[in-house]
CSV table of C-alpha atoms in Angstrom, one decimal:
chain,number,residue,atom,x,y,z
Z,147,UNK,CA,16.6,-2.9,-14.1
Z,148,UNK,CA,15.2,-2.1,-11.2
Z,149,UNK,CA,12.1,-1.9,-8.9
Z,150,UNK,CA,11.8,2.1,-7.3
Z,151,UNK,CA,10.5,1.7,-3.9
Z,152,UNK,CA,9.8,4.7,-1.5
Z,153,UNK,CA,9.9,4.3,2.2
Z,154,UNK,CA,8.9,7.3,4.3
Z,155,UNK,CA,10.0,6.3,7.6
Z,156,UNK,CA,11.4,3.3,9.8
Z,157,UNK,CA,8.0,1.1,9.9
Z,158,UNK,CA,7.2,1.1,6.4
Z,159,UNK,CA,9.4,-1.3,4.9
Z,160,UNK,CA,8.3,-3.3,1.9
Z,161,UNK,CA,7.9,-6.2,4.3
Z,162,UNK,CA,6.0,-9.2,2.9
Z,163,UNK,CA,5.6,-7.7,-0.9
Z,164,UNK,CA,9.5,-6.9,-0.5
Z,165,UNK,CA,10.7,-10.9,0.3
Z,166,UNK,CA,7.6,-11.8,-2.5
Z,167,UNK,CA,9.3,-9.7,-5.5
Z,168,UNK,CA,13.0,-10.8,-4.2
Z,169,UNK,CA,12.0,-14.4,-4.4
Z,170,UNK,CA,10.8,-13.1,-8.3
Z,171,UNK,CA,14.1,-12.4,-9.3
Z,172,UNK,CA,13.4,-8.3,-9.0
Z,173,UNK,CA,15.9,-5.9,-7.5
Z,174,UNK,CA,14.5,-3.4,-5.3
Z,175,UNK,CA,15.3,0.4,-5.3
Z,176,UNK,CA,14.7,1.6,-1.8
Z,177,UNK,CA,14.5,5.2,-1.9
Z,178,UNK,CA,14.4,7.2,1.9
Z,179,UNK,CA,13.2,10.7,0.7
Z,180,UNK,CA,12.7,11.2,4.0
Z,181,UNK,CA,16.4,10.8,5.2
Z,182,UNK,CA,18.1,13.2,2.0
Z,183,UNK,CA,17.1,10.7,-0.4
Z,184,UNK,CA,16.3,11.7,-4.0
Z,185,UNK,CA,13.2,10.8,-6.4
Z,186,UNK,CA,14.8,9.2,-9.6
Z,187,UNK,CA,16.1,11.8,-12.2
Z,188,UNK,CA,14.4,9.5,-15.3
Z,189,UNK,CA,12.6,5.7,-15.7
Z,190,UNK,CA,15.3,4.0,-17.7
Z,191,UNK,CA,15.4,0.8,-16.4
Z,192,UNK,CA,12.5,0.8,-13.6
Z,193,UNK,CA,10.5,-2.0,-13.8
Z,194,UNK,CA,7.9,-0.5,-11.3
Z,195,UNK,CA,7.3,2.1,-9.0
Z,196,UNK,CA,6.0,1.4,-5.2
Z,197,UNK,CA,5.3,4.0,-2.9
Z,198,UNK,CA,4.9,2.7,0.5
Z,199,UNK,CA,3.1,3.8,4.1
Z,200,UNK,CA,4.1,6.9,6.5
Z,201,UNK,CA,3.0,9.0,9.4
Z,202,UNK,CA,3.0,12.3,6.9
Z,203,UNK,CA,-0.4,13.1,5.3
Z,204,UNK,CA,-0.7,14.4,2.2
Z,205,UNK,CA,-0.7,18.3,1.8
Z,206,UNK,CA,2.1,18.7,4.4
Z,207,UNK,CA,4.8,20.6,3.5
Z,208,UNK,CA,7.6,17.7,2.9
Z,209,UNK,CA,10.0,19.0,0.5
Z,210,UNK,CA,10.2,15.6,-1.1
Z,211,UNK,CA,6.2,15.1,-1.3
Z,212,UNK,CA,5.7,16.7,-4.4
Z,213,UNK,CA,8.3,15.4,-6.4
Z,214,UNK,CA,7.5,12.2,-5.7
Z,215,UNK,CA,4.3,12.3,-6.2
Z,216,UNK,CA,5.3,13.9,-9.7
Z,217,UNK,CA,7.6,10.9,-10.2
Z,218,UNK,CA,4.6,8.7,-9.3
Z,219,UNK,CA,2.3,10.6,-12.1
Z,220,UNK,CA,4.7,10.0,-14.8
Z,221,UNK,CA,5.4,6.2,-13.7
Z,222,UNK,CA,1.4,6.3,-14.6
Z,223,UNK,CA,1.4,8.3,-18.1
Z,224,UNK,CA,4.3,5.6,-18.6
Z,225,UNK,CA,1.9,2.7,-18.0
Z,226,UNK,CA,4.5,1.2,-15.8
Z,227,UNK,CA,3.2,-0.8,-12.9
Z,228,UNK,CA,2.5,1.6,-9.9
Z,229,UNK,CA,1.3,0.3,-6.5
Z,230,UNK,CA,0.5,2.7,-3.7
Z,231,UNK,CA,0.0,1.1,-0.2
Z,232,UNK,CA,-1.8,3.7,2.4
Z,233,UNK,CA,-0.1,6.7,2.8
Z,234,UNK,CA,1.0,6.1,-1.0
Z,235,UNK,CA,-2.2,5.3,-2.1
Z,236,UNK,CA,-3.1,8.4,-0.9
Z,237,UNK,CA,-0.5,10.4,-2.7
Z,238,UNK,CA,-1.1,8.0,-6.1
Z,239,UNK,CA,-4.5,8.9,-5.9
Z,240,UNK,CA,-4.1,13.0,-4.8
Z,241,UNK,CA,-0.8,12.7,-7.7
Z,242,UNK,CA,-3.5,11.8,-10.9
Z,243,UNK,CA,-6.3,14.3,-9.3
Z,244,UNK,CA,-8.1,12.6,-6.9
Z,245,UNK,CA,-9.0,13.9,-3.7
Z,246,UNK,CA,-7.3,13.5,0.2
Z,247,UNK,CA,-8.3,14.2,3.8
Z,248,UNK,CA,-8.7,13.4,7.1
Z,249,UNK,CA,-11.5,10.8,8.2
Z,250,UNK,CA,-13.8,11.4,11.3
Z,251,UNK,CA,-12.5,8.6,12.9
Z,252,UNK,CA,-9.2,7.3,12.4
Z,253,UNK,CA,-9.3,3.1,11.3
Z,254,UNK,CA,-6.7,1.0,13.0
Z,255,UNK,CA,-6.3,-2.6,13.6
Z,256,UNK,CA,-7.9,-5.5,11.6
Z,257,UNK,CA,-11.4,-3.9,9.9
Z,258,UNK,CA,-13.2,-5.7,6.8
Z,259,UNK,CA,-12.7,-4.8,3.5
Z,260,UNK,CA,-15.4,-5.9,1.1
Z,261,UNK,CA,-14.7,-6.0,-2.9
Z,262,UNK,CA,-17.4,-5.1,-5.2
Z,263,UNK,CA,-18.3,-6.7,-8.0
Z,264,UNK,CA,-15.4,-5.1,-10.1
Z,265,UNK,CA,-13.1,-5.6,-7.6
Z,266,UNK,CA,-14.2,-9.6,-7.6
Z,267,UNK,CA,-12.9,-9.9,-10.7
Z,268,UNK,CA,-9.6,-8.0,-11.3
Z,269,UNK,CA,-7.0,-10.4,-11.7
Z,270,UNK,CA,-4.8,-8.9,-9.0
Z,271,UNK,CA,-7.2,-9.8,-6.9
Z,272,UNK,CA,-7.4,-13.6,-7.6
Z,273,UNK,CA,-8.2,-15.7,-4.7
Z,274,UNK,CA,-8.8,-12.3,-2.5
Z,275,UNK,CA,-11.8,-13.2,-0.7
Z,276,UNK,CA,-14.5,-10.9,-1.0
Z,277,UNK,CA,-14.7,-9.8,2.7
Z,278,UNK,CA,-11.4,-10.1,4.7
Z,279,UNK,CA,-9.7,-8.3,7.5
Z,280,UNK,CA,-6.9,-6.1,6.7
Z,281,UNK,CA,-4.5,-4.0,9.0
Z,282,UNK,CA,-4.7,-0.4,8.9
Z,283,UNK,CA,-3.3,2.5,10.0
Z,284,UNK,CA,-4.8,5.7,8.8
Z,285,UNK,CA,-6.1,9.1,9.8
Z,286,UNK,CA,-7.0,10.3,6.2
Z,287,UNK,CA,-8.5,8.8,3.6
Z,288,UNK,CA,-8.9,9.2,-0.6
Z,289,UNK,CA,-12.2,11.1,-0.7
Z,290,UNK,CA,-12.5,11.6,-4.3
Z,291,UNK,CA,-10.9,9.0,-6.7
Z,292,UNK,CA,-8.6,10.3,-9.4
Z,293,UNK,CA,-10.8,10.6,-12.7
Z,294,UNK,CA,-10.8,7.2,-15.0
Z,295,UNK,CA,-10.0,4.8,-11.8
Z,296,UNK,CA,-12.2,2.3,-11.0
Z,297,UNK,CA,-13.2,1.3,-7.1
Z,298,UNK,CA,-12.6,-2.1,-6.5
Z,299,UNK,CA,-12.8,-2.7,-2.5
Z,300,UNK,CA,-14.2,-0.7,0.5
Z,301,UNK,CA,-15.0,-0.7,4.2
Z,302,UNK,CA,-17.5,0.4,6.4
Z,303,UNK,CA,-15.7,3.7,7.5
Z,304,UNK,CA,-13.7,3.9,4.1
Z,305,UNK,CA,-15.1,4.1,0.9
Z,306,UNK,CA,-11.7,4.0,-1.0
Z,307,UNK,CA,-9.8,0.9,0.1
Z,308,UNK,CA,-8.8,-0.4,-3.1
Z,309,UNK,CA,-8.6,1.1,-6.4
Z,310,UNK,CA,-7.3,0.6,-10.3
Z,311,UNK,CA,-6.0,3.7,-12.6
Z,312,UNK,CA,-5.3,2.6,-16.1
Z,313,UNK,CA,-4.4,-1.0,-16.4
Z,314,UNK,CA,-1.3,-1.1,-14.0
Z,315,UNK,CA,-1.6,1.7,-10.9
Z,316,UNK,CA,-3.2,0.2,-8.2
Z,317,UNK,CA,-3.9,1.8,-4.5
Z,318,UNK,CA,-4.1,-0.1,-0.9
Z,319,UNK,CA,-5.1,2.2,1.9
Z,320,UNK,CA,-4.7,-0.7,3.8
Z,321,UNK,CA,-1.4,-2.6,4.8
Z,322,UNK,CA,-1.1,-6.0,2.8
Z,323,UNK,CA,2.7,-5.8,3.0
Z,324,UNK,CA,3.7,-5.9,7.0
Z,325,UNK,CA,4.2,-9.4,8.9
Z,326,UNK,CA,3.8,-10.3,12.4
Z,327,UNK,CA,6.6,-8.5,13.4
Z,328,UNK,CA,5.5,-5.1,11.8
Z,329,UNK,CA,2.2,-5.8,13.3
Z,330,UNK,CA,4.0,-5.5,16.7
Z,331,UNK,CA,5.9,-2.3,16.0
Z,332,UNK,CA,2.3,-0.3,14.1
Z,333,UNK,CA,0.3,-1.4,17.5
Z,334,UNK,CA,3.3,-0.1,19.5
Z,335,UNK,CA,3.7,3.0,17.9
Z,336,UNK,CA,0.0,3.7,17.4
Z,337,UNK,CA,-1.1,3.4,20.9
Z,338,UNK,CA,-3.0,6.7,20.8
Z,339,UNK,CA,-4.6,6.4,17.6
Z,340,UNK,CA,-6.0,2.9,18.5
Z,341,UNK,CA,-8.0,4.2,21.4
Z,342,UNK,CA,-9.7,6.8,18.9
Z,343,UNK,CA,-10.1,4.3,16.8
Z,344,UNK,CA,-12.1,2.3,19.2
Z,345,UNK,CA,-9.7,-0.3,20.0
Z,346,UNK,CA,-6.6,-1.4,21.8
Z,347,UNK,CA,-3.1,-3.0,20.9
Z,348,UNK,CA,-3.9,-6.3,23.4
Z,349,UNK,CA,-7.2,-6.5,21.1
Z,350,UNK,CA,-5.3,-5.8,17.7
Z,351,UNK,CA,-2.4,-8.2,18.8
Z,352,UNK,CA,-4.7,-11.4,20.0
Z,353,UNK,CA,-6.9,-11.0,16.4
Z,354,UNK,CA,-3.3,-10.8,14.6
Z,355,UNK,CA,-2.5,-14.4,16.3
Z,356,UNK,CA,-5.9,-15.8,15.8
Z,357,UNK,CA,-8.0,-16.8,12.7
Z,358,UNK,CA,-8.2,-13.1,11.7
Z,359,UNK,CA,-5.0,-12.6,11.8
Z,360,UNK,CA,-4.1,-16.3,9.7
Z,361,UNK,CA,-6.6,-15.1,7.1
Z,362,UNK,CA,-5.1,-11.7,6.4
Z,363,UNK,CA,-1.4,-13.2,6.6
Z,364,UNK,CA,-2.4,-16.1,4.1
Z,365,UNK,CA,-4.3,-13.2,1.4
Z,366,UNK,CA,-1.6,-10.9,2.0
Z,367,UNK,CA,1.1,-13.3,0.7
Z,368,UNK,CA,-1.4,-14.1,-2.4
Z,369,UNK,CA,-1.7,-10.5,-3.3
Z,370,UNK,CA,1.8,-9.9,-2.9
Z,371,UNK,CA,2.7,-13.0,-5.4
Z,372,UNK,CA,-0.4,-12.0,-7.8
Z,373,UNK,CA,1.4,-8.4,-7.8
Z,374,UNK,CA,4.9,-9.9,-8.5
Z,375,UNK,CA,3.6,-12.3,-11.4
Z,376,UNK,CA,0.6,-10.5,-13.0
Z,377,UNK,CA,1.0,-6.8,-12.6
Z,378,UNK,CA,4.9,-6.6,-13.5
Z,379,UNK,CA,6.5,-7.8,-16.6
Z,380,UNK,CA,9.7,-9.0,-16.9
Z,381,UNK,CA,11.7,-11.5,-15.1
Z,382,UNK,CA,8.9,-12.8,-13.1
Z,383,UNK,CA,6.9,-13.5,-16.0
Z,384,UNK,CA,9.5,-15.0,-18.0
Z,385,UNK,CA,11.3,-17.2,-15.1
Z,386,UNK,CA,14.6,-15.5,-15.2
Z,387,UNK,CA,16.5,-15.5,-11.6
């Protein structure tokens, strides 16, 4: 039994959410398409699927971007647990018929992401507050959600921040899963991308060491522990090590 999780490139480790379901008793599955990797032949024995961050956008031509995002569609029909975080809540959301591309202006950094009143009350988001600063990195954005999902959070520059499919697929554009240290190495490598975004890495670095930066660290580790003990079954929820 094991946890699928798909990494498409060095940064976009599991992080945060990673340690959380460790600490749960779940194995993770890391999966680096990107490196000769291959999607999962079947679902016997997955527990959940998680599809994590990247630099690729979605409607590139990555030979393992489809069949992931096949693997990802079935997970769904399959009503096992599915959690997309930014570039794989893109490809969740473009995977059940919803709609991708690229935003007029990138969002980088620490921006506010407000829940709606749906949102407020999903149990995965327990003890979210309703407005909170969250690190993104993104150039595109879900335009269109997939048909039967529900929005549950949004910014000022992205509608789509958060949203539920079904009972158990849920998509993050933004990036609840990276520590301080990731933090670091996003600022680094987004340099460029920061500037069009209107900001800088000193700027992005002093909010992630200051109350902002506290706030998103202490919500990210509650999301990550209400994903590990709500939204997966199994040895979290019954206390087996």
């Amino acid at each position: 039994m094991a946890i699928i999780v798909f990494q498409h490139w060095d940064l976009g480790r599991p992080g945060r959410l990673g340690v959380t379901l460790r600490d749960h008793g779940f194995k993770l599955d890391i999966r680096r398409l990107d490196h000769g990797d291959v999607v999962p032949g079947d679902y016997d024995g997955v527990e959940a699927v998680i599809s994590l961050g990247g630099p690729q956008n979605v409607g590139e031509n990555h030979r393992w971007m489809q069949p992931e995002m096949e693997y990802l569609r079935g997970a769904h029909a399959r009503a096992l647990p599915v959690i997309g975080v930014c570039l794989g809540h893109q490809m969740l959301a473009a995977a059940l018929g919803g709609e991708v591309a690229p935003m007029a202006k990138p969002e980088m950094g620490f921006v506010d992401v407000d829940l709606n009143v749906t949102g407020q009350t999903d149990a995965i988001l327990a003890g979210i507050a309703w407005r909170s600063p969250q690190f993104q990195s993104h150039g595109q954005e879900v335009k269109t959600l997939p048909p039967d999902s529900v929005l549950l959070g949004s910014s000022a520059g992205c509608k789509a921040q958060v949203f539920r499919a079904g009972l158990r697929s849920y998509g993050f554009q933004y990036h609840f899963e990276v520590d301080g240290a990731l933090i670091e190495a996003y600022v680094k490598h987004d340099r460029g991308d920061l500037a069009k975004a209107g900001t800088n890495a000193d700027e992005v670095l002093r909010q992630s060491r200051g109350p902002r930066g506290e706030m998103f660290s202490r919500l990210a580790d509650r999301l990550s522990l209400n994903l590990a003990s709500l939204l997966i079954p199994g040895r979290a929820a019954v206390g087996i090590a």
